[in-house]
Amino acid sequence: MTDAVGSIDMPDAQDEAPDSKKKNRKGGKRAKKGPLKRLALFYRQIVAELRKVVWPTRNQLTSYTTAVIIFVVIMIGLITLIDYGLGHAAKYVFG
């Protein structure tokens, strides 16, 4: 009996057991490298990831920074008003 993937008698390629010729290494590729080589590899991977980043243009950066500063100023004002109001309420209640 055969279907689109394979037959019942013959398993798919990924279901088969791996070659017995391949030896399982205890540490894999990392076991061979020293700490300095691993550190250099880590640094190269960081640089490679940073190259993938889409950096904002100067106009985008300016507009984002302006929006954040305006938001922070508004939040400071709100917190100040709430603090001032609660302080006066506490003085009123507790004398």
Tab-separated table of N, CA and C in Angstrom:
chain	number	residue	atom	x	y	z
A	1	MET	N	0.842	-1.164	0.000
A	1	MET	CA	0.000	0.000	0.000
A	1	MET	C	0.891	1.232	0.000
A	2	THR	N	0.698	2.138	-0.955
A	2	THR	CA	1.562	3.294	-1.116
A	2	THR	C	0.730	4.566	-1.090
A	3	ASP	N	1.263	5.577	-0.419
A	3	ASP	CA	0.600	6.877	-0.455
A	3	ASP	C	1.585	7.909	-0.978
A	4	ALA	N	1.254	9.179	-0.889
A	4	ALA	CA	2.093	10.226	-1.467
A	4	ALA	C	3.447	10.330	-0.777
A	5	VAL	N	3.521	9.986	0.501
A	5	VAL	CA	4.765	10.129	1.242
A	5	VAL	C	5.657	8.912	1.070
A	6	GLY	N	5.110	7.752	1.144
A	6	GLY	CA	5.896	6.522	1.031
A	6	GLY	C	4.993	5.345	1.296
A	7	SER	N	5.579	4.215	1.566
A	7	SER	CA	4.768	3.038	1.840
A	7	SER	C	4.796	2.730	3.324
A	8	ILE	N	3.907	1.889	3.735
A	8	ILE	CA	3.843	1.495	5.133
A	8	ILE	C	5.068	0.667	5.497
A	9	ASP	N	5.533	-0.149	4.544
A	9	ASP	CA	6.680	-1.015	4.808
A	9	ASP	C	7.999	-0.251	4.830
A	10	MET	N	8.103	0.816	4.047
A	10	MET	CA	9.352	1.581	3.954
A	10	MET	C	9.173	2.918	4.675
A	11	PRO	N	9.894	3.170	5.769
A	11	PRO	CA	9.756	4.444	6.469
A	11	PRO	C	10.358	5.587	5.649
A	12	ASP	N	9.947	6.807	5.982
A	12	ASP	CA	10.503	7.978	5.321
A	12	ASP	C	11.977	8.120	5.663
A	13	ALA	N	12.679	8.964	4.908
A	13	ALA	CA	14.117	9.129	5.098
A	13	ALA	C	14.441	9.679	6.482
A	14	GLN	N	13.631	10.611	6.998
A	14	GLN	CA	13.948	11.181	8.307
A	14	GLN	C	13.646	10.221	9.439
A	15	ASP	N	12.843	9.180	9.186
A	15	ASP	CA	12.520	8.216	10.231
A	15	ASP	C	13.595	7.162	10.394
A	16	GLU	N	14.447	7.020	9.398
A	16	GLU	CA	15.466	5.975	9.454
A	16	GLU	C	16.509	6.302	10.506
A	17	ALA	N	17.133	5.264	11.025
A	17	ALA	CA	18.179	5.437	12.027
A	17	ALA	C	19.403	6.066	11.368
A	18	PRO	N	20.156	6.887	12.090
A	18	PRO	CA	21.351	7.495	11.513
A	18	PRO	C	22.424	6.449	11.245
A	19	ASP	N	23.341	6.824	10.363
A	19	ASP	CA	24.445	5.912	10.027
A	19	ASP	C	25.201	5.515	11.271
A	20	SER	N	25.588	4.270	11.329
A	20	SER	CA	26.380	3.808	12.468
A	20	SER	C	27.824	4.266	12.338
A	21	LYS	N	28.193	4.794	11.154
A	21	LYS	CA	29.566	5.272	10.954
A	21	LYS	C	29.808	6.582	11.707
A	22	LYS	N	28.763	7.364	11.911
A	22	LYS	CA	28.927	8.625	12.619
A	22	LYS	C	29.084	8.348	14.108
A	23	LYS	N	30.114	8.943	14.694
A	23	LYS	CA	30.355	8.760	16.121
A	23	LYS	C	29.771	9.950	16.875
A	24	ASN	N	29.173	9.663	17.986
A	24	ASN	CA	28.643	10.731	18.815
A	24	ASN	C	29.769	11.303	19.652
A	25	ARG	N	30.051	12.568	19.449
A	25	ARG	CA	31.083	13.231	20.234
A	25	ARG	C	30.456	13.763	21.501
A	26	LYS	N	31.237	13.778	22.535
A	26	LYS	CA	30.713	14.201	23.822
A	26	LYS	C	30.381	15.688	23.824
A	27	GLY	N	31.281	16.529	23.313
A	27	GLY	CA	31.065	17.968	23.373
A	27	GLY	C	30.682	18.582	22.051
A	28	GLY	N	30.662	17.826	20.989
A	28	GLY	CA	30.357	18.387	19.690
A	28	GLY	C	31.502	19.257	19.196
A	29	LYS	N	31.188	20.288	18.441
A	29	LYS	CA	32.215	21.162	17.882
A	29	LYS	C	32.831	22.063	18.945
A	30	ARG	N	32.087	22.374	19.980
A	30	ARG	CA	32.605	23.280	20.995
A	30	ARG	C	33.726	22.667	21.814
A	31	ALA	N	33.742	21.376	21.938
A	31	ALA	CA	34.747	20.732	22.773
A	31	ALA	C	36.150	20.921	22.209
A	32	LYS	N	36.275	21.081	20.900
A	32	LYS	CA	37.590	21.219	20.289
A	32	LYS	C	38.157	22.624	20.461
A	33	LYS	N	37.308	23.630	20.534
A	33	LYS	CA	37.773	25.010	20.549
A	33	LYS	C	38.114	25.456	21.964
A	34	GLY	N	39.131	26.283	22.059
A	34	GLY	CA	39.512	26.839	23.341
A	34	GLY	C	38.638	28.030	23.687
A	35	PRO	N	38.819	28.554	24.883
A	35	PRO	CA	37.972	29.665	25.317
A	35	PRO	C	38.161	30.930	24.482
A	36	LEU	N	39.380	31.198	24.018
A	36	LEU	CA	39.611	32.394	23.207
A	36	LEU	C	38.958	32.264	21.836
A	37	LYS	N	38.980	31.070	21.267
A	37	LYS	CA	38.339	30.866	19.969
A	37	LYS	C	36.822	30.973	20.102
A	38	ARG	N	36.295	30.468	21.198
A	38	ARG	CA	34.844	30.594	21.416
A	38	ARG	C	34.449	32.048	21.618
A	39	LEU	N	35.293	32.816	22.327
A	39	LEU	CA	35.033	34.229	22.530
A	39	LEU	C	35.088	34.985	21.203
A	40	ALA	N	36.064	34.647	20.355
A	40	ALA	CA	36.167	35.279	19.036
A	40	ALA	C	34.949	34.932	18.179
A	41	LEU	N	34.498	33.687	18.247
A	41	LEU	CA	33.302	33.279	17.505
A	41	LEU	C	32.079	34.046	18.001
A	42	PHE	N	31.966	34.201	19.300
A	42	PHE	CA	30.853	34.949	19.878
A	42	PHE	C	30.870	36.393	19.382
A	43	TYR	N	32.042	37.015	19.366
A	43	TYR	CA	32.181	38.388	18.898
A	43	TYR	C	31.798	38.491	17.422
A	44	ARG	N	32.246	37.558	16.598
A	44	ARG	CA	31.896	37.577	15.165
A	44	ARG	C	30.393	37.416	14.972
A	45	GLN	N	29.762	36.592	15.793
A	45	GLN	CA	28.316	36.415	15.685
A	45	GLN	C	27.571	37.681	16.090
A	46	ILE	N	28.082	38.389	17.089
A	46	ILE	CA	27.468	39.656	17.490
A	46	ILE	C	27.548	40.662	16.351
A	47	VAL	N	28.714	40.779	15.739
A	47	VAL	CA	28.892	41.718	14.636
A	47	VAL	C	27.980	41.346	13.471
A	48	ALA	N	27.868	40.053	13.186
A	48	ALA	CA	26.999	39.609	12.098
A	48	ALA	C	25.540	39.948	12.383
A	49	GLU	N	25.103	39.799	13.626
A	49	GLU	CA	23.720	40.138	13.976
A	49	GLU	C	23.487	41.644	13.906
A	50	LEU	N	24.479	42.434	14.327
A	50	LEU	CA	24.314	43.886	14.265
A	50	LEU	C	24.236	44.387	12.826
A	51	ARG	N	24.854	43.670	11.899
A	51	ARG	CA	24.755	44.063	10.489
A	51	ARG	C	23.351	43.828	9.935
A	52	LYS	N	22.591	42.931	10.558
A	52	LYS	CA	21.232	42.637	10.105
A	52	LYS	C	20.224	43.676	10.587
A	53	VAL	N	20.615	44.471	11.578
A	53	VAL	CA	19.697	45.437	12.178
A	53	VAL	C	19.386	46.541	11.174
A	54	VAL	N	18.114	46.917	11.101
A	54	VAL	CA	17.705	48.042	10.266
A	54	VAL	C	17.760	49.284	11.138
A	55	TRP	N	18.778	50.112	10.906
A	55	TRP	CA	18.980	51.291	11.723
A	55	TRP	C	18.072	52.411	11.242
A	56	PRO	N	17.527	53.230	12.165
A	56	PRO	CA	16.657	54.330	11.748
A	56	PRO	C	17.460	55.448	11.093
A	57	THR	N	16.777	56.190	10.218
A	57	THR	CA	17.425	57.345	9.596
A	57	THR	C	17.491	58.475	10.621
A	58	ARG	N	18.195	59.541	10.279
A	58	ARG	CA	18.335	60.668	11.200
A	58	ARG	C	16.968	61.304	11.481
A	59	ASN	N	16.121	61.413	10.449
A	59	ASN	CA	14.792	61.998	10.647
A	59	ASN	C	13.942	61.122	11.568
A	60	GLN	N	13.977	59.821	11.369
A	60	GLN	CA	13.227	58.906	12.231
A	60	GLN	C	13.732	59.000	13.669
A	61	LEU	N	15.052	59.021	13.821
A	61	LEU	CA	15.638	59.091	15.155
A	61	LEU	C	15.232	60.378	15.863
A	62	THR	N	15.222	61.485	15.126
A	62	THR	CA	14.828	62.766	15.708
A	62	THR	C	13.366	62.741	16.128
A	63	SER	N	12.506	62.208	15.272
A	63	SER	CA	11.079	62.183	15.603
A	63	SER	C	10.802	61.220	16.766
A	64	TYR	N	11.451	60.070	16.801
A	64	TYR	CA	11.264	59.133	17.904
A	64	TYR	C	11.741	59.746	19.218
A	65	THR	N	12.900	60.410	19.190
A	65	THR	CA	13.455	61.022	20.398
A	65	THR	C	12.540	62.136	20.889
A	66	THR	N	12.029	62.946	19.973
A	66	THR	CA	11.115	64.023	20.344
A	66	THR	C	9.845	63.460	20.974
A	67	ALA	N	9.309	62.402	20.388
A	67	ALA	CA	8.094	61.788	20.930
A	67	ALA	C	8.332	61.245	22.337
A	68	VAL	N	9.478	60.629	22.563
A	68	VAL	CA	9.785	60.082	23.888
A	68	VAL	C	9.952	61.206	24.907
A	69	ILE	N	10.639	62.269	24.527
A	69	ILE	CA	10.845	63.385	25.461
A	69	ILE	C	9.510	64.039	25.814
A	70	ILE	N	8.643	64.254	24.826
A	70	ILE	CA	7.325	64.836	25.091
A	70	ILE	C	6.517	63.926	26.015
A	71	PHE	N	6.538	62.628	25.760
A	71	PHE	CA	5.808	61.680	26.609
A	71	PHE	C	6.330	61.717	28.040
A	72	VAL	N	7.633	61.750	28.210
A	72	VAL	CA	8.222	61.769	29.553
A	72	VAL	C	7.855	63.061	30.275
A	73	VAL	N	7.871	64.199	29.579
A	73	VAL	CA	7.505	65.465	30.209
A	73	VAL	C	6.039	65.437	30.646
A	74	ILE	N	5.154	64.902	29.801
A	74	ILE	CA	3.738	64.794	30.162
A	74	ILE	C	3.560	63.890	31.380
A	75	MET	N	4.253	62.762	31.404
A	75	MET	CA	4.135	61.844	32.541
A	75	MET	C	4.685	62.477	33.816
A	76	ILE	N	5.775	63.232	33.719
A	76	ILE	CA	6.313	63.931	34.892
A	76	ILE	C	5.279	64.920	35.420
A	77	GLY	N	4.631	65.650	34.512
A	77	GLY	CA	3.594	66.594	34.923
A	77	GLY	C	2.440	65.902	35.620
A	78	LEU	N	1.972	64.780	35.060
A	78	LEU	CA	0.860	64.053	35.682
A	78	LEU	C	1.227	63.523	37.061
A	79	ILE	N	2.388	62.934	37.179
A	79	ILE	CA	2.823	62.389	38.476
A	79	ILE	C	2.994	63.521	39.490
A	80	THR	N	3.515	64.668	39.040
A	80	THR	CA	3.680	65.811	39.943
A	80	THR	C	2.332	66.297	40.453
A	81	LEU	N	1.348	66.406	39.542
A	81	LEU	CA	0.012	66.846	39.958
A	81	LEU	C	-0.630	65.853	40.926
A	82	ILE	N	-0.500	64.571	40.638
A	82	ILE	CA	-1.066	63.550	41.528
A	82	ILE	C	-0.387	63.593	42.888
A	83	ASP	N	0.933	63.737	42.914
A	83	ASP	CA	1.678	63.797	44.170
A	83	ASP	C	1.290	65.038	44.974
A	84	TYR	N	1.184	66.162	44.287
A	84	TYR	CA	0.790	67.412	44.946
A	84	TYR	C	-0.614	67.280	45.531
A	85	GLY	N	-1.520	66.721	44.754
A	85	GLY	CA	-2.897	66.549	45.233
A	85	GLY	C	-2.980	65.590	46.397
A	86	LEU	N	-2.288	64.470	46.333
A	86	LEU	CA	-2.313	63.511	47.443
A	86	LEU	C	-1.635	64.081	48.688
A	87	GLY	N	-0.606	64.884	48.494
A	87	GLY	CA	0.056	65.523	49.644
A	87	GLY	C	-0.879	66.467	50.362
A	88	HIS	N	-1.589	67.296	49.592
A	88	HIS	CA	-2.553	68.216	50.215
A	88	HIS	C	-3.707	67.447	50.849
A	89	ALA	N	-4.142	66.351	50.224
A	89	ALA	CA	-5.217	65.548	50.815
A	89	ALA	C	-4.778	64.931	52.136
A	90	ALA	N	-3.529	64.474	52.189
A	90	ALA	CA	-3.001	63.887	53.436
A	90	ALA	C	-2.911	64.945	54.532
A	91	LYS	N	-2.481	66.186	54.167
A	91	LYS	CA	-2.415	67.271	55.156
A	91	LYS	C	-3.807	67.619	55.658
A	92	TYR	N	-4.793	67.594	54.757
A	92	TYR	CA	-6.166	67.917	55.143
A	92	TYR	C	-6.737	66.873	56.098
A	93	VAL	N	-6.486	65.576	55.777
A	93	VAL	CA	-7.049	64.486	56.570
A	93	VAL	C	-6.332	64.379	57.918
A	94	PHE	N	-5.016	64.430	57.920
A	94	PHE	CA	-4.255	64.166	59.133
A	94	PHE	C	-3.822	65.437	59.856
A	95	GLY	N	-4.173	66.601	59.327
A	95	GLY	CA	-3.958	67.858	60.029
A	95	GLY	C	-2.662	68.434	59.806
